[in-house]
Amino acid sequence: MTIDILTLFPNMYQGIFDESIIKRAIDEKRVEINIHNFRDYTLDPHKKVDDTPYGGGAGMVLTCQPIFDCVKSLRREDSIVILMTPDGEVYKQKRAYELSKCGHLILICGHYEGFDERIRSICDMEISIGDYVLTGGELASMVLVDSIVRLMPGVIEEDSHVNDSFNNNLLDYPTYTKPRVYEGMEVPEVLLSGDHKKIEEYRREMSLQRTKERRPDLLEK
Ligand code: 6GU
């Protein structure tokens, strides 16, 4: 998979993909991540990428030209162009799974007070990572990349994500490791029983119980 990220703040990505699982996926050439400063694409002699809004109002608005031209230069047959914006579809694990199967993602990070509405016309999808406002789409794009890359074949053991929270709209069951007793808190007996059927039933029950308590909205789905 190739992921191209369009931003005015490429420095924000310094180090973020240089650790742990994402770094390994890059080293193993399962994913290539490129950061593009769309200021490099502006035809404005002063390198401007924004302007005042028609009709008046506070702040500056990102103009079409640099973003259109940057996307044009990157777009392939199999590209999915995603606009990172708080008014997009709220991001969920199901979407992460779908995107993990794509060949090429182009993520556009909005910034400042907004972007020209016509930028939406070149996007296949608009995504928000939750109901709060960030200063720009950069952090949201990092969240997307992390959640997508870990689901790509071979990046982590399949077993580690078939039981992830949110699969089947259930939260994770509790897990324990050694020691058996820590500060008086014991590991549930069933996990020590060696009875795999019982263990599976227990985990399913705990998942359900936890989801009921913490996220009843998920069970309604
Ligand atoms: Cl994608 N962008 C911004 N600026 N704020 C957000 C967001 C995106 N998702 C949630 N809040």
Coordinates of N, CA and C and ligand atoms in Angstrom, one line a residue:
M1 N 0.8 -1.2 0.0 CA 0.0 0.0 0.0 C 0.9 1.3 0.0
T2 N 0.4 2.2 -0.7 CA 1.1 3.6 -0.6 C 0.1 4.5 0.0
I3 N 0.6 5.3 1.0 CA -0.2 6.4 1.6 C 0.5 7.7 1.4
D4 N -0.1 8.6 0.7 CA 0.4 10.0 0.5 C -0.4 10.9 1.3
I5 N 0.3 11.7 2.1 CA -0.4 12.7 3.0 C 0.0 14.1 2.6
L6 N -1.1 14.9 2.4 CA -0.9 16.3 2.0 C -1.1 17.2 3.2
T7 N -0.1 18.0 3.4 CA -0.2 18.8 4.6 C 0.6 20.1 4.4
L8 N 0.4 21.1 5.3 CA 1.2 22.3 5.3 C 2.3 22.2 6.4
F9 N 2.2 21.1 7.2 CA 3.1 21.0 8.3 C 3.8 19.6 8.4
P10 N 4.6 19.4 7.3 CA 5.3 18.1 7.3 C 6.1 17.7 8.5
N11 N 6.6 18.8 9.2 CA 7.4 18.5 10.4 C 6.7 17.8 11.5
M12 N 5.3 17.9 11.5 CA 4.6 17.3 12.5 C 4.7 15.7 12.4
Y13 N 5.1 15.2 11.3 CA 5.2 13.8 11.1 C 6.6 13.2 11.5
Q14 N 7.5 14.1 11.9 CA 8.8 13.7 12.3 C 8.7 12.7 13.4
G15 N 9.2 11.5 13.2 CA 9.3 10.5 14.2 C 8.1 9.7 14.4
I16 N 7.0 10.1 13.9 CA 5.7 9.5 14.3 C 5.6 8.1 13.7
F17 N 6.2 7.9 12.5 CA 6.1 6.5 11.9 C 7.5 5.8 12.0
D18 N 8.3 6.3 12.9 CA 9.7 5.7 13.1 C 9.8 4.8 14.2
E19 N 8.7 4.3 14.8 CA 8.8 3.4 15.9 C 7.8 2.2 15.8
S20 N 8.2 1.2 16.4 CA 7.3 0.1 16.6 C 6.7 -0.5 15.4
I21 N 5.4 -0.8 15.4 CA 4.8 -1.7 14.4 C 4.8 -1.0 13.0
I22 N 4.5 0.4 13.0 CA 4.5 1.1 11.7 C 5.9 1.1 11.1
K23 N 6.9 1.4 11.9 CA 8.2 1.4 11.4 C 8.6 0.0 10.7
R24 N 8.2 -1.1 11.4 CA 8.5 -2.4 10.9 C 7.8 -2.6 9.6
A25 N 6.5 -2.2 9.5 CA 5.8 -2.4 8.2 C 6.4 -1.6 7.1
I26 N 7.0 -0.4 7.4 CA 7.6 0.4 6.4 C 8.9 -0.3 6.0
D27 N 9.7 -0.8 7.0 CA 11.0 -1.5 6.7 C 10.8 -2.7 5.9
E28 N 9.7 -3.4 6.1 CA 9.4 -4.7 5.4 C 8.7 -4.4 4.1
K29 N 8.6 -3.1 3.7 CA 8.0 -2.6 2.4 C 6.5 -3.1 2.3
R30 N 5.8 -3.2 3.3 CA 4.4 -3.5 3.2 C 3.6 -2.2 3.0
V31 N 4.2 -1.1 3.4 CA 3.6 0.2 3.2 C 4.6 1.2 3.0
E32 N 4.3 2.2 2.1 CA 5.2 3.3 1.8 C 4.4 4.6 2.2
I33 N 5.0 5.4 3.1 CA 4.2 6.6 3.5 C 5.0 7.8 3.0
N34 N 4.4 8.7 2.2 CA 5.0 9.9 1.8 C 4.3 11.1 2.3
I35 N 5.1 12.1 2.8 CA 4.5 13.3 3.2 C 4.8 14.4 2.2
H36 N 3.7 15.1 1.8 CA 3.9 16.2 0.8 C 3.4 17.5 1.3
N37 N 4.3 18.5 1.2 CA 3.8 19.9 1.5 C 3.1 20.5 0.3
F38 N 1.8 20.7 0.4 CA 1.1 21.2 -0.8 C 1.4 22.6 -1.1
R39 N 2.2 23.3 -0.2 CA 2.7 24.6 -0.5 C 3.6 24.5 -1.7
D40 N 4.3 23.4 -1.8 CA 5.2 23.2 -3.0 C 4.5 23.2 -4.3
Y41 N 3.2 23.1 -4.3 CA 2.4 23.0 -5.5 C 1.8 24.3 -5.9
T42 N 1.9 25.3 -5.0 CA 1.2 26.6 -5.3 C 1.8 27.3 -6.5
L43 N 1.0 27.9 -7.4 CA 1.5 28.7 -8.5 C 1.6 30.2 -8.1
D44 N 1.2 30.5 -6.9 CA 1.3 31.9 -6.4 C 2.7 32.3 -6.2
P45 N 3.1 33.5 -6.8 CA 4.5 33.9 -6.7 C 5.0 34.1 -5.2
H46 N 4.0 34.3 -4.3 CA 4.4 34.5 -2.9 C 4.1 33.2 -2.1
K47 N 3.9 32.1 -2.8 CA 3.8 30.8 -2.2 C 2.5 30.7 -1.3
K48 N 1.5 31.6 -1.6 CA 0.3 31.6 -0.8 C -0.5 30.3 -1.1
V49 N -1.2 29.8 0.0 CA -2.0 28.7 -0.2 C -3.5 28.9 0.3
D50 N -3.7 30.2 0.8 CA -5.0 30.5 1.3 C -5.4 31.9 1.0
D51 N -6.7 32.2 1.2 CA -7.2 33.6 0.9 C -8.4 33.9 1.7
T52 N -8.9 35.1 1.6 CA -10.0 35.5 2.5 C -11.3 34.9 1.9
P53 N -12.3 34.6 2.8 CA -13.5 34.0 2.3 C -14.4 34.9 1.5
Y54 N -15.0 34.5 0.4 CA -16.0 35.3 -0.2 C -17.2 35.4 0.7
G55 N -17.8 36.6 0.7 CA -18.9 36.9 1.6 C -18.5 37.4 2.9
G56 N -17.2 37.4 3.2 CA -16.6 37.9 4.4 C -16.6 36.9 5.5
G57 N -16.0 37.3 6.6 CA -15.9 36.4 7.8 C -14.4 36.3 8.2
A58 N -14.3 35.7 9.4 CA -12.9 35.7 10.0 C -12.1 34.6 9.3
G59 N -10.8 34.8 9.3 CA -9.8 33.7 9.0 C -9.6 33.6 7.5
M60 N -8.7 32.7 7.2 CA -8.3 32.4 5.8 C -8.8 31.0 5.4
V61 N -8.9 30.9 4.1 CA -9.5 29.6 3.6 C -8.5 29.0 2.6
L62 N -8.2 27.7 2.7 CA -7.3 27.1 1.8 C -7.9 27.1 0.4
T63 N -7.0 27.5 -0.6 CA -7.5 27.6 -2.0 C -7.4 26.3 -2.7
C64 N -8.1 26.2 -3.8 CA -8.2 24.9 -4.5 C -6.9 24.5 -5.2
Q65 N -6.3 25.5 -5.9 CA -5.2 25.1 -6.8 C -4.1 24.2 -6.3
P66 N -3.4 24.6 -5.1 CA -2.3 23.7 -4.7 C -2.8 22.3 -4.4
I67 N -3.9 22.1 -3.8 CA -4.4 20.8 -3.4 C -4.9 20.0 -4.7
F68 N -5.6 20.7 -5.6 CA -6.0 20.0 -6.8 C -4.8 19.5 -7.6
D69 N -3.8 20.4 -7.7 CA -2.6 20.0 -8.5 C -1.8 18.9 -7.8
C70 N -1.7 19.0 -6.5 CA -1.0 17.9 -5.8 C -1.7 16.6 -5.9
V71 N -3.0 16.6 -5.8 CA -3.8 15.3 -5.9 C -3.6 14.8 -7.4
K72 N -3.7 15.7 -8.4 CA -3.6 15.3 -9.8 C -2.3 14.6 -10.0
S73 N -1.2 15.1 -9.4 CA 0.1 14.5 -9.7 C 0.3 13.2 -9.0
L74 N -0.5 12.9 -8.0 CA -0.4 11.6 -7.2 C -1.4 10.6 -7.6
R75 N -2.5 11.0 -8.1 CA -3.7 10.1 -8.3 C -3.3 8.9 -9.3
R76 N -3.7 7.7 -8.9 CA -3.6 6.5 -9.7 C -5.0 5.9 -9.9
E77 N -5.0 4.9 -10.7 CA -6.3 4.2 -11.0 C -7.0 3.8 -9.7
D78 N -6.2 3.3 -8.7 CA -6.7 2.7 -7.5 C -6.7 3.6 -6.3
S79 N -6.6 4.9 -6.5 CA -6.5 5.8 -5.4 C -7.8 6.1 -4.7
I80 N -7.8 6.2 -3.4 CA -8.9 6.7 -2.6 C -8.5 8.0 -2.0
V81 N -9.2 9.1 -2.3 CA -8.8 10.4 -1.8 C -9.7 10.7 -0.6
I82 N -9.0 11.0 0.5 CA -9.8 11.2 1.8 C -9.5 12.6 2.3
L83 N -10.5 13.3 2.6 CA -10.4 14.6 3.2 C -10.5 14.5 4.7
M84 N -9.5 14.9 5.5 CA -9.6 14.9 7.0 C -10.3 16.2 7.4
T85 N -11.5 16.0 8.0 CA -12.3 17.2 8.4 C -13.3 16.8 9.5
P86 N -13.5 17.8 10.4 CA -14.4 17.4 11.5 C -15.8 17.2 11.1
D87 N -16.2 17.6 9.9 CA -17.6 17.4 9.4 C -17.7 16.1 8.5
G88 N -16.6 15.3 8.5 CA -16.7 14.0 7.8 C -17.4 12.9 8.6
E89 N -17.5 11.8 8.0 CA -18.0 10.6 8.6 C -17.2 10.2 9.8
V90 N -17.8 9.9 10.9 CA -17.0 9.6 12.1 C -16.4 8.2 11.9
Y91 N -15.1 8.2 12.1 CA -14.2 7.0 11.8 C -14.5 5.8 12.8
K92 N -14.6 4.7 12.2 CA -14.9 3.4 13.0 C -14.0 2.3 12.5
Q93 N -13.8 1.3 13.3 CA -13.0 0.1 13.0 C -13.4 -0.5 11.7
K94 N -14.7 -0.6 11.4 CA -15.1 -1.2 10.1 C -14.5 -0.5 8.9
R95 N -14.4 0.8 9.0 CA -13.8 1.6 7.9 C -12.3 1.4 7.8
A96 N -11.7 1.2 9.0 CA -10.2 0.9 9.0 C -10.0 -0.4 8.3
Y97 N -10.8 -1.4 8.5 CA -10.6 -2.7 7.8 C -10.8 -2.5 6.3
E98 N -11.8 -1.8 5.9 CA -11.9 -1.6 4.4 C -10.7 -0.9 3.8
L99 N -10.3 0.2 4.5 CA -9.2 1.0 4.0 C -7.9 0.2 4.0
S100 N -7.7 -0.8 4.9 CA -6.5 -1.6 5.0 C -6.3 -2.5 3.7
K101 N -7.4 -2.6 2.9 CA -7.3 -3.5 1.7 C -7.1 -2.6 0.5
C102 N -6.9 -1.3 0.6 CA -6.7 -0.5 -0.6 C -5.3 -0.4 -1.0
G103 N -5.1 -0.1 -2.3 CA -3.7 0.0 -2.8 C -3.1 1.4 -2.6
H104 N -3.9 2.4 -2.6 CA -3.3 3.8 -2.5 C -4.3 4.7 -1.8
L105 N -3.8 5.3 -0.8 CA -4.6 6.3 -0.1 C -4.0 7.7 -0.2
I106 N -4.8 8.7 -0.5 CA -4.3 10.1 -0.4 C -5.1 10.8 0.7
L107 N -4.4 11.2 1.7 CA -5.0 11.9 2.8 C -4.8 13.4 2.8
I108 N -5.8 14.2 2.7 CA -5.7 15.7 2.7 C -6.0 16.3 4.0
C109 N -5.0 17.0 4.6 CA -5.2 17.6 5.9 C -5.6 19.0 5.8
G110 N -6.8 19.4 6.2 CA -7.3 20.8 6.2 C -6.6 21.5 7.4
H111 N -6.6 22.8 7.3 CA -6.0 23.5 8.4 C -6.6 24.9 8.4
Y112 N -6.1 25.8 9.3 CA -6.7 27.1 9.4 C -8.2 27.1 9.6
E113 N -8.9 28.1 9.2 CA -10.3 28.2 9.4 C -11.1 27.3 8.5
G114 N -10.5 26.8 7.4 CA -11.3 26.0 6.5 C -10.7 25.9 5.2
F115 N -11.4 25.3 4.3 CA -10.9 25.1 2.9 C -12.0 25.4 1.9
D116 N -11.7 25.7 0.7 CA -12.7 26.0 -0.3 C -13.5 24.8 -0.5
E117 N -14.8 25.0 -0.5 CA -15.8 23.9 -0.6 C -15.6 23.0 -1.8
R118 N -15.0 23.6 -2.9 CA -14.8 22.8 -4.1 C -13.8 21.7 -4.0
I119 N -13.0 21.8 -2.9 CA -12.0 20.7 -2.7 C -12.7 19.4 -2.4
R120 N -13.9 19.5 -1.8 CA -14.6 18.2 -1.6 C -14.9 17.5 -2.9
S121 N -14.9 18.2 -4.0 CA -15.3 17.5 -5.3 C -14.3 16.5 -5.8
I122 N -13.0 16.6 -5.3 CA -12.0 15.7 -5.7 C -11.8 14.6 -4.7
C123 N -12.6 14.6 -3.7 CA -12.4 13.6 -2.6 C -13.4 12.4 -2.7
D124 N -13.0 11.2 -2.4 CA -13.9 10.1 -2.4 C -14.6 9.9 -1.1
M125 N -14.1 10.5 -0.1 CA -14.5 10.2 1.3 C -14.1 11.4 2.2
E126 N -14.9 11.7 3.2 CA -14.4 12.7 4.2 C -14.5 12.0 5.6
I127 N -13.4 12.1 6.4 CA -13.4 11.4 7.6 C -13.1 12.4 8.8
S128 N -13.8 12.2 9.9 CA -13.5 12.9 11.2 C -13.1 11.8 12.2
I129 N -12.2 12.1 13.1 CA -11.9 11.0 14.1 C -12.7 11.2 15.4
G130 N -13.7 12.1 15.4 CA -14.5 12.2 16.6 C -15.1 13.6 16.8
D131 N -16.0 13.7 17.7 CA -16.8 14.9 17.8 C -16.0 16.0 18.7
Y132 N -14.9 16.5 18.2 CA -14.2 17.5 18.9 C -13.4 18.2 17.8
V133 N -12.8 19.4 18.0 CA -12.2 20.1 16.9 C -10.7 20.1 17.2
L134 N -9.9 19.7 16.2 CA -8.4 19.8 16.3 C -8.0 21.0 15.5
T135 N -6.7 21.4 15.7 CA -6.3 22.6 14.9 C -6.0 22.2 13.4
G136 N -5.9 21.0 13.1 CA -5.8 20.6 11.7 C -6.0 19.1 11.6
G137 N -5.9 18.6 10.3 CA -6.2 17.2 10.1 C -5.0 16.3 10.3
E138 N -3.8 16.9 10.7 CA -2.6 16.1 10.8 C -2.7 15.0 11.8
L139 N -3.1 15.3 13.0 CA -3.2 14.3 14.1 C -4.2 13.2 13.6
A140 N -5.3 13.6 13.0 CA -6.3 12.7 12.6 C -5.7 11.8 11.5
S141 N -4.9 12.3 10.6 CA -4.3 11.4 9.6 C -3.4 10.4 10.2
M142 N -2.7 10.8 11.3 CA -1.8 9.8 11.9 C -2.6 8.7 12.6
V143 N -3.7 9.1 13.1 CA -4.6 8.1 13.7 C -5.1 7.1 12.7
L144 N -5.5 7.6 11.5 CA -5.9 6.8 10.4 C -4.8 5.8 10.0
V145 N -3.6 6.4 9.7 CA -2.5 5.5 9.2 C -2.2 4.4 10.3
D146 N -2.1 4.7 11.5 CA -1.8 3.7 12.5 C -2.9 2.6 12.5
S147 N -4.1 3.0 12.5 CA -5.2 2.0 12.6 C -5.3 1.2 11.4
I148 N -4.9 1.7 10.2 CA -5.0 1.0 8.9 C -3.8 0.0 8.8
V149 N -2.6 0.6 9.0 CA -1.4 -0.2 8.8 C -1.4 -1.5 9.7
R150 N -1.8 -1.4 10.9 CA -1.8 -2.6 11.8 C -2.7 -3.7 11.3
L151 N -3.6 -3.3 10.5 CA -4.6 -4.4 9.9 C -4.1 -5.0 8.6
M152 N -3.1 -4.4 8.0 CA -2.6 -5.0 6.7 C -2.0 -6.4 6.9
P153 N -2.2 -7.3 5.9 CA -1.7 -8.6 6.1 C -0.3 -8.7 6.5
G154 N 0.1 -9.5 7.5 CA 1.4 -9.7 7.9 C 2.0 -8.7 8.8
V155 N 1.3 -7.6 9.1 CA 1.9 -6.6 9.9 C 1.9 -7.0 11.4
I156 N 0.8 -7.5 11.9 CA 0.8 -8.1 13.2 C 0.0 -9.4 13.0
E157 N 0.2 -10.4 13.9 CA -0.4 -11.7 13.8 C -1.9 -11.4 13.7
E158 N -2.6 -12.1 12.8 CA -4.0 -12.0 12.7 C -4.8 -12.2 14.0
D159 N -4.3 -13.1 14.8 CA -4.8 -13.4 16.1 C -4.9 -12.2 17.0
S160 N -3.9 -11.3 16.8 CA -3.9 -10.1 17.7 C -5.0 -9.1 17.4
H161 N -5.6 -9.2 16.2 CA -6.6 -8.2 15.9 C -8.0 -8.8 15.7
V162 N -8.1 -10.2 15.6 CA -9.5 -10.7 15.5 C -10.3 -10.5 16.8
N163 N -9.5 -10.4 17.9 CA -10.2 -10.1 19.1 C -10.2 -8.7 19.6
D164 N -9.7 -7.8 18.7 CA -9.7 -6.3 19.1 C -11.0 -5.8 19.6
S165 N -11.0 -4.9 20.5 CA -12.2 -4.1 20.8 C -12.8 -3.6 19.5
F166 N -14.1 -3.6 19.5 CA -15.0 -3.1 18.4 C -15.2 -4.1 17.3
N167 N -14.4 -5.2 17.2 CA -14.8 -6.3 16.3 C -16.1 -6.8 16.8
N168 N -17.1 -7.1 15.9 CA -18.4 -7.5 16.3 C -19.1 -6.6 17.2
N169 N -18.7 -5.3 17.2 CA -19.2 -4.3 18.1 C -19.1 -4.7 19.6
L170 N -18.1 -5.4 20.0 CA -17.9 -5.8 21.4 C -16.5 -5.2 21.8
L171 N -16.5 -4.8 23.1 CA -15.2 -4.4 23.7 C -14.4 -5.6 24.1
D172 N -13.1 -5.4 24.3 CA -12.2 -6.5 24.6 C -12.6 -7.1 26.0
Y173 N -12.3 -8.4 26.1 CA -12.4 -9.1 27.5 C -11.1 -8.8 28.3
P174 N -11.1 -8.9 29.6 CA -9.9 -8.6 30.4 C -8.9 -9.7 30.2
T175 N -7.6 -9.2 30.2 CA -6.5 -10.2 30.1 C -5.6 -10.1 31.4
Y176 N -4.9 -11.1 31.7 CA -4.0 -11.2 32.8 C -2.7 -11.8 32.4
T177 N -1.6 -11.5 33.2 CA -0.3 -12.3 33.0 C 0.2 -12.5 34.4
K178 N 1.4 -13.1 34.5 CA 2.0 -13.4 35.8 C 2.3 -12.2 36.6
P179 N 2.3 -12.2 37.9 CA 2.0 -13.3 38.8 C 0.5 -13.6 38.9
R180 N 0.2 -14.8 39.5 CA -1.2 -15.2 39.7 C -1.9 -14.3 40.7
V181 N -1.2 -13.9 41.7 CA -1.8 -12.9 42.7 C -0.9 -11.7 42.8
Y182 N -1.5 -10.5 42.6 CA -0.7 -9.3 42.7 C -1.4 -8.3 43.6
E183 N -0.8 -7.9 44.7 CA -1.4 -7.0 45.8 C -2.8 -7.5 46.1
G184 N -2.9 -8.8 46.3 CA -4.1 -9.4 46.8 C -5.2 -9.6 45.6
M185 N -4.9 -9.2 44.4 CA -5.8 -9.3 43.3 C -5.5 -10.6 42.5
E186 N -6.5 -11.5 42.4 CA -6.2 -12.8 41.8 C -6.7 -12.9 40.4
V187 N -6.0 -13.7 39.6 CA -6.4 -14.0 38.3 C -7.6 -14.9 38.3
P188 N -8.7 -14.6 37.6 CA -9.8 -15.5 37.6 C -9.5 -17.0 37.4
E189 N -10.0 -17.8 38.3 CA -9.7 -19.3 38.3 C -9.9 -19.9 36.9
V190 N -10.9 -19.5 36.2 CA -11.2 -20.2 34.9 C -10.0 -20.1 33.9
L191 N -9.3 -19.0 34.0 CA -8.1 -18.8 33.0 C -7.0 -19.7 33.3
L192 N -7.0 -20.3 34.6 CA -5.9 -21.3 34.9 C -6.3 -22.7 34.7
S193 N -7.6 -22.9 34.3 CA -8.2 -24.2 34.3 C -7.7 -25.1 33.1
G194 N -7.2 -24.4 32.0 CA -6.8 -25.2 30.9 C -8.0 -25.7 30.0
D195 N -9.2 -25.4 30.4 CA -10.4 -25.8 29.7 C -10.7 -24.7 28.7
H196 N -10.3 -25.0 27.4 CA -10.4 -23.9 26.4 C -11.8 -23.5 26.1
K197 N -12.7 -24.4 26.2 CA -14.1 -24.1 25.9 C -14.7 -23.2 26.9
K198 N -14.4 -23.5 28.2 CA -14.8 -22.7 29.3 C -14.2 -21.3 29.2
I199 N -12.9 -21.2 28.9 CA -12.2 -20.0 28.8 C -12.9 -19.1 27.7
E200 N -13.2 -19.7 26.6 CA -13.8 -18.9 25.5 C -15.2 -18.4 26.0
E201 N -16.0 -19.2 26.6 CA -17.3 -18.8 27.2 C -17.1 -17.6 28.1
Y202 N -16.2 -17.8 29.0 CA -15.9 -16.7 30.0 C -15.5 -15.4 29.3
R203 N -14.7 -15.5 28.3 CA -14.2 -14.3 27.7 C -15.4 -13.6 26.9
R204 N -16.2 -14.4 26.3 CA -17.3 -13.9 25.5 C -18.3 -13.2 26.5
E205 N -18.5 -13.8 27.7 CA -19.4 -13.2 28.7 C -18.8 -11.9 29.2
M206 N -17.5 -11.9 29.5 CA -16.9 -10.6 30.0 C -17.0 -9.5 29.0
S207 N -16.8 -9.9 27.7 CA -16.9 -8.9 26.6 C -18.2 -8.3 26.6
L208 N -19.2 -9.1 26.7 CA -20.6 -8.7 26.6 C -20.9 -7.8 27.8
Q209 N -20.5 -8.2 29.0 CA -20.8 -7.5 30.2 C -20.1 -6.1 30.2
R210 N -18.8 -6.1 29.8 CA -18.1 -4.8 29.7 C -18.8 -3.9 28.7
T211 N -19.2 -4.4 27.6 CA -19.8 -3.6 26.5 C -21.2 -3.0 27.1
K212 N -21.9 -3.9 27.8 CA -23.2 -3.4 28.4 C -23.0 -2.3 29.3
E213 N -21.9 -2.4 30.1 CA -21.6 -1.4 31.2 C -21.1 -0.1 30.5
R214 N -20.2 -0.3 29.6 CA -19.4 0.9 29.1 C -20.0 1.5 27.9
R215 N -20.4 0.6 26.9 CA -20.8 1.1 25.6 C -22.1 0.4 25.2
P216 N -23.2 0.7 25.9 CA -24.5 0.0 25.5 C -24.9 0.4 24.1
D217 N -24.4 1.6 23.6 CA -24.7 2.0 22.2 C -24.2 1.0 21.2
L218 N -23.1 0.3 21.5 CA -22.6 -0.7 20.5 C -23.5 -1.9 20.4
L219 N -24.1 -2.3 21.5 CA -24.9 -3.5 21.5 C -26.2 -3.3 20.7
E220 N -26.6 -2.1 20.6 CA -27.8 -1.8 19.9 C -27.6 -2.0 18.4
K221 N -26.4 -2.0 17.9 CA -26.1 -2.2 16.5 C -26.3 -3.6 16.1
Ligands
6GU1 CL1 -10.1 15.0 10.6 N1 -9.8 17.5 11.6 C1 -9.9 18.4 12.5 N2 -9.4 19.6 12.3 N3 -10.6 18.2 13.6 C2 -11.0 17.0 13.9 C3 -10.9 15.9 12.9 C4 -10.3 16.2 11.8 N4 -11.5 14.9 13.4 C5 -12.0 15.2 14.6 N5 -11.7 16.5 14.9

